[in-house]
Short mmCIF file of C-alpha atoms in Angstrom, two decimals:
data_model
loop_
_atom_site.label_atom_id
_atom_site.label_comp_id
_atom_site.label_asym_id
_atom_site.label_seq_id
_atom_site.Cartn_x
_atom_site.Cartn_y
_atom_site.Cartn_z
CA MET A 1 49.27 210.16 39.03
CA PRO A 2 49.18 206.75 37.30
CA ILE A 3 47.54 206.37 33.92
CA PRO A 4 43.99 205.00 34.31
CA HIS A 5 44.04 201.30 33.44
CA THR A 6 40.88 201.59 31.35
CA LEU A 7 42.64 204.13 29.13
CA VAL A 8 45.75 201.96 28.86
CA SER A 9 43.62 199.00 27.82
CA GLN A 10 41.65 201.02 25.24
CA LEU A 11 44.74 202.56 23.65
CA VAL A 12 46.58 199.24 23.47
CA THR A 13 43.55 197.61 21.85
CA LEU A 14 43.43 200.39 19.27
CA ALA A 15 47.16 200.20 18.58
CA LEU A 16 47.16 196.43 18.17
CA GLY A 17 44.14 196.73 15.91
CA GLU A 18 46.16 198.91 13.54
CA ASP A 19 48.82 196.22 13.23
CA LEU A 20 46.53 193.19 13.13
CA ASN A 21 43.69 194.60 11.02
CA TYR A 22 41.47 194.08 14.09
CA GLN A 23 42.00 190.33 13.98
CA SER A 24 43.46 188.03 16.61
CA ALA A 25 47.22 187.94 17.02
CA GLU A 26 47.24 184.41 15.60
CA ASN A 27 45.49 185.49 12.40
CA GLY A 28 46.64 189.08 12.02
CA ASP A 29 50.43 188.69 12.00
CA ILE A 30 51.26 186.81 8.80
CA THR A 31 55.03 187.07 9.32
CA ALA A 32 54.86 185.55 12.78
CA GLN A 33 52.99 182.61 11.23
CA LEU A 34 56.27 181.58 9.59
CA ILE A 35 57.57 180.58 13.04
CA PRO A 36 56.65 177.14 14.43
CA VAL A 37 53.68 177.58 16.74
CA ASN A 38 55.45 176.00 19.71
CA GLU A 39 58.73 177.89 19.29
CA GLN A 40 59.77 179.58 22.56
CA ALA A 41 62.08 182.57 22.94
CA ASN A 42 63.79 184.83 25.43
CA ALA A 43 63.98 188.47 24.41
CA LYS A 44 65.20 191.70 25.91
CA VAL A 45 64.63 195.32 24.94
CA ILE A 46 67.44 197.83 25.36
CA THR A 47 67.65 201.57 24.95
CA ARG A 48 70.39 202.75 22.62
CA GLU A 49 70.57 206.16 24.29
CA ASP A 50 70.29 207.77 27.71
CA CYS A 51 66.66 208.50 28.56
CA ILE A 52 63.97 208.97 31.15
CA PHE A 53 61.88 205.83 30.93
CA CYS A 54 58.10 205.94 30.60
CA GLY A 55 55.52 203.34 29.59
CA LYS A 56 55.71 200.38 31.99
CA ASP A 57 51.96 199.76 32.19
CA LEU A 58 51.65 199.89 28.41
CA ILE A 59 54.34 197.25 27.90
CA ILE A 60 52.57 194.90 30.29
CA GLU A 61 49.18 195.50 28.69
CA VAL A 62 50.43 194.97 25.13
CA PHE A 63 51.87 191.56 25.93
CA LYS A 64 48.83 190.66 28.02
CA GLN A 65 46.49 191.35 25.12
CA VAL A 66 48.66 189.52 22.58
CA ASP A 67 49.38 186.47 24.77
CA PRO A 68 48.97 186.53 28.55
CA SER A 69 51.21 183.49 28.90
CA VAL A 70 54.29 185.52 27.89
CA VAL A 71 56.25 186.42 31.03
CA VAL A 72 57.25 190.08 30.97
CA ASN A 73 59.67 191.57 33.48
CA VAL A 74 60.03 195.36 33.33
CA LEU A 75 63.32 196.22 35.03
CA VAL A 76 62.82 199.98 35.41
CA ASN A 77 60.06 202.25 36.65
CA ASP A 78 58.45 205.26 35.04
CA GLY A 79 60.57 208.32 35.70
CA ASP A 80 63.83 206.39 36.08
CA ALA A 81 66.94 207.78 34.40
CA VAL A 82 68.38 205.00 32.24
CA LYS A 83 71.78 204.81 30.58
CA ALA A 84 72.33 203.77 26.97
CA ASN A 85 72.50 200.00 26.36
CA SER A 86 70.55 199.25 29.55
CA THR A 87 67.88 196.56 29.44
CA LEU A 88 64.40 197.96 29.94
CA PHE A 89 62.44 194.72 29.98
CA THR A 90 62.59 191.04 29.15
CA ALA A 91 59.96 188.74 27.67
CA THR A 92 59.87 184.94 27.76
CA GLY A 93 57.38 182.74 25.96
CA SER A 94 55.92 182.21 22.50
CA ALA A 95 58.28 183.58 19.85
CA ARG A 96 55.29 184.43 17.69
CA ALA A 97 53.61 186.43 20.43
CA ILE A 98 56.77 188.30 21.42
CA LEU A 99 57.38 189.43 17.85
CA THR A 100 53.76 190.41 17.36
CA ALA A 101 53.78 192.54 20.49
CA GLU A 102 57.25 194.02 19.96
CA ARG A 103 56.56 197.07 17.78
CA THR A 104 53.37 198.18 19.53
CA ALA A 105 55.07 198.07 22.92
CA LEU A 106 58.16 199.86 21.65
CA ASN A 107 56.13 202.54 19.87
CA PHE A 108 54.48 203.52 23.14
CA VAL A 109 57.73 203.46 25.11
CA GLN A 110 59.85 205.31 22.55
CA THR A 111 57.26 208.10 22.29
CA LEU A 112 56.55 208.53 25.99
CA SER A 113 60.20 208.20 26.98
CA GLY A 114 61.03 210.81 24.36
CA THR A 115 58.57 213.23 25.95
CA ALA A 116 59.86 212.47 29.46
CA THR A 117 63.47 212.86 28.37
CA THR A 118 62.91 216.19 26.63
CA THR A 119 61.03 217.44 29.67
CA ALA A 120 63.90 216.45 31.96
CA HIS A 121 66.35 218.45 29.84
CA TYR A 122 64.10 221.52 30.15
CA VAL A 123 63.60 221.06 33.88
CA LYS A 124 67.37 220.86 34.38
CA GLU A 125 67.74 224.28 32.79
CA LEU A 126 65.27 225.73 35.30
CA ALA A 127 67.06 224.33 38.35
CA GLY A 128 67.63 226.97 40.99
CA THR A 129 64.78 229.21 39.83
CA LYS A 130 61.22 229.49 41.08
CA THR A 131 59.80 228.88 37.61
CA GLN A 132 57.79 225.72 36.95
CA LEU A 133 57.74 224.05 33.54
CA LEU A 134 54.30 223.36 32.04
CA ASP A 135 53.13 221.40 29.02
CA THR A 136 50.35 222.49 26.63
CA ARG A 137 47.46 220.95 24.69
CA LYS A 138 49.70 220.52 21.63
CA THR A 139 49.63 216.74 21.88
CA ILE A 140 49.18 213.76 19.59
CA PRO A 141 45.40 213.26 19.23
CA GLY A 142 44.24 210.46 21.50
CA LEU A 143 47.52 210.31 23.44
CA ARG A 144 47.18 213.48 25.52
CA ILE A 145 46.82 211.78 28.90
CA LEU A 146 49.81 209.56 28.16
CA GLN A 147 51.97 212.45 27.02
CA LYS A 148 51.01 214.62 29.98
CA TYR A 149 51.85 211.71 32.25
CA ALA A 150 55.23 211.46 30.53
CA VAL A 151 55.82 215.17 31.16
CA LYS A 152 55.32 214.54 34.88
CA CYS A 153 57.71 211.58 34.72
CA GLY A 154 60.28 214.00 33.33
CA GLY A 155 59.78 216.43 36.20
CA GLY A 156 57.42 218.89 34.52
CA ALA A 157 53.88 219.84 35.47
CA ASN A 158 50.60 219.78 33.60
CA HIS A 159 48.79 222.81 32.30
CA ARG A 160 45.04 222.33 31.87
CA ILE A 161 44.13 218.88 30.57
CA GLY A 162 41.49 220.03 28.11
CA LEU A 163 38.92 222.71 27.42
CA TYR A 164 36.88 221.81 30.49
CA ASP A 165 39.08 222.19 33.56
CA ALA A 166 40.33 225.79 33.32
CA PHE A 167 39.71 228.96 31.34
CA LEU A 168 42.36 230.13 28.89
CA ILE A 169 41.06 233.34 27.37
CA LYS A 170 43.05 234.13 24.24
CA GLU A 171 43.02 236.88 21.63
CA ASN A 172 40.07 235.56 19.64
CA HIS A 173 38.02 234.87 22.79
CA ILE A 174 38.67 238.44 23.91
CA ALA A 175 37.61 239.84 20.55
CA ALA A 176 34.46 237.71 20.44
CA CYS A 177 33.49 238.61 24.02
CA GLY A 178 34.04 242.33 23.56
CA GLY A 179 37.13 242.79 25.71
CA ILE A 180 39.15 241.34 28.57
CA ASN A 181 36.87 242.66 31.32
CA LYS A 182 33.76 241.17 29.75
CA ALA A 183 35.42 237.82 29.09
CA VAL A 184 36.73 237.45 32.64
CA ALA A 185 33.45 238.60 34.19
CA GLN A 186 31.52 236.04 32.13
CA ALA A 187 33.96 233.30 33.09
CA LYS A 188 33.48 234.07 36.78
CA GLN A 189 29.74 233.96 36.34
CA ASN A 190 29.71 230.72 34.33
CA GLN A 191 32.26 228.71 36.37
CA PRO A 192 33.17 230.57 39.58
CA ASN A 193 35.45 227.78 40.83
CA LYS A 194 37.54 227.34 37.69
CA PRO A 195 40.91 229.10 37.36
CA ILE A 196 40.96 231.92 34.84
CA GLU A 197 43.99 232.55 32.67
CA VAL A 198 44.19 235.41 30.18
CA GLU A 199 46.68 235.66 27.34
CA VAL A 200 48.00 239.20 26.80
CA GLU A 201 50.20 240.73 24.14
CA SER A 202 51.07 244.07 25.74
CA LEU A 203 51.47 245.79 29.11
CA VAL A 204 48.17 247.58 28.45
CA ASP A 205 46.41 244.21 28.13
CA LEU A 206 48.23 243.01 31.24
CA LYS A 207 46.83 245.85 33.34
CA GLN A 208 43.32 245.13 32.05
CA ALA A 209 43.66 241.44 32.95
CA LEU A 210 44.87 242.34 36.44
CA ASP A 211 42.02 244.77 36.98
CA ALA A 212 39.55 242.13 35.76
CA GLY A 213 40.81 239.67 38.39
CA ALA A 214 42.56 237.01 36.28
CA ASP A 215 44.29 234.27 38.29
CA ILE A 216 47.05 233.65 35.77
CA ILE A 217 48.29 235.86 32.95
CA MET A 218 50.12 234.45 29.96
CA LEU A 219 52.68 236.81 28.45
CA ASP A 220 52.65 235.85 24.80
CA ASN A 221 55.88 236.50 22.91
CA PHE A 222 57.12 239.14 25.38
CA ASN A 223 60.86 239.82 25.27
CA VAL A 224 62.93 239.65 28.45
CA GLU A 225 62.75 243.37 29.21
CA GLN A 226 58.97 243.38 28.75
CA ILE A 227 58.69 240.37 31.06
CA LYS A 228 60.66 242.17 33.75
CA GLN A 229 58.31 245.16 33.43
CA ALA A 230 55.32 242.82 33.63
CA VAL A 231 56.63 241.28 36.87
CA VAL A 232 56.88 244.74 38.43
CA VAL A 233 53.43 245.81 37.20
CA THR A 234 51.82 242.58 38.39
CA ASN A 235 53.38 242.80 41.87
CA LYS A 236 52.19 239.26 42.72
CA ARG A 237 48.51 240.08 42.07
CA ALA A 238 48.42 237.14 39.65
CA LYS A 239 50.66 234.30 38.54
CA LEU A 240 52.65 235.00 35.37
CA GLU A 241 53.27 232.51 32.59
CA VAL A 242 55.55 232.94 29.60
CA SER A 243 54.80 231.15 26.36
CA GLY A 244 55.85 231.31 22.74
CA ASN A 245 58.98 229.96 21.05
CA MET A 246 60.56 228.64 24.23
CA THR A 247 63.81 226.78 23.56
CA LEU A 248 66.26 224.90 25.73
CA GLN A 249 68.73 227.74 25.22
CA THR A 250 66.39 230.56 26.28
CA LEU A 251 64.60 228.96 29.23
CA LYS A 252 66.88 230.18 32.01
CA THR A 253 66.95 233.73 30.67
CA TYR A 254 63.16 233.92 30.76
CA SER A 255 62.88 232.24 34.15
CA GLN A 256 65.38 234.64 35.72
CA ALA A 257 63.06 237.49 34.77
CA GLY A 258 60.83 236.30 37.62
CA VAL A 259 57.88 234.47 36.05
CA ASP A 260 56.01 231.64 37.79
CA PHE A 261 55.52 229.35 34.79
CA ILE A 262 57.02 228.64 31.40
CA SER A 263 54.86 226.60 29.05
CA SER A 264 56.24 224.82 26.02
CA GLY A 265 54.44 222.93 23.29
CA ALA A 266 57.76 221.43 22.22
CA LEU A 267 57.63 218.90 25.06
CA THR A 268 54.83 217.00 23.34
CA LYS A 269 54.80 218.40 19.81
CA ASN A 270 58.43 218.37 18.70
CA LEU A 271 59.47 215.24 20.54
CA GLN A 272 62.38 213.03 19.56
CA SER A 273 61.55 209.38 20.12
CA ILE A 274 64.05 207.22 21.98
CA ASP A 275 65.93 204.57 19.98
CA LEU A 276 65.04 201.12 21.31
CA SER A 277 65.93 197.62 20.16
CA MET A 278 64.65 194.11 20.86
CA ARG A 279 67.12 191.22 20.84
CA PHE A 280 66.57 187.48 21.09
CA ASP A 281 69.02 185.53 23.26
#
């Protein structure tokens, strides 16, 4: 699913506003004003490390908002695997405009490509299993749709987008509702067409969630043996998700226990940005 253009435009406007103090590019970049106004340049942006690229539409929009006369040529597509020292895009036109747009464009790309690249590493570990990798809502405020898009570019899948599109009934919800049965029953009454997921911390809770009719059950901080028991108890009556302290090293062990999903906040929360560099010819 592509990122909605209206969102791309809004986020780029906000990001440029931070750099330019909400002024025009001509007035807001005092360093670029040192360059002769008619100076032209050819620039290219390379990645210094292997990555999964993400952020094409954002690059185009940043340069469009700074100076639409700059010719931008993005040489890769979102989701492409790119080798270190490869050129991601070129820009030709006003030297002032290119330098003004540079950091905003690279900030988007380095962040989203970092998320996509981390996701791809996780997905590789799950190859050959039936387990699907999911993201979480642990995202940078305001950038959730972008980060979840980046997860898909890396081969992962999206958990619920927000608080509105699926139920996730956790410990405090259960306590406030008076138990798993009551919480699930109320969810079915309030939004009968929304998927219902219940987080459980024991096999006793698991059985209650199954009896209540949960669609998905999240096994929170279960060890491998407990997960195997949960798979047997569930007997395909609901989908099972494992969450909590998932690492690249433990993914395959958990997936081989037979769960349907593994969710990891690290994809969007603990991301390592990709090292990028702009060079003038």
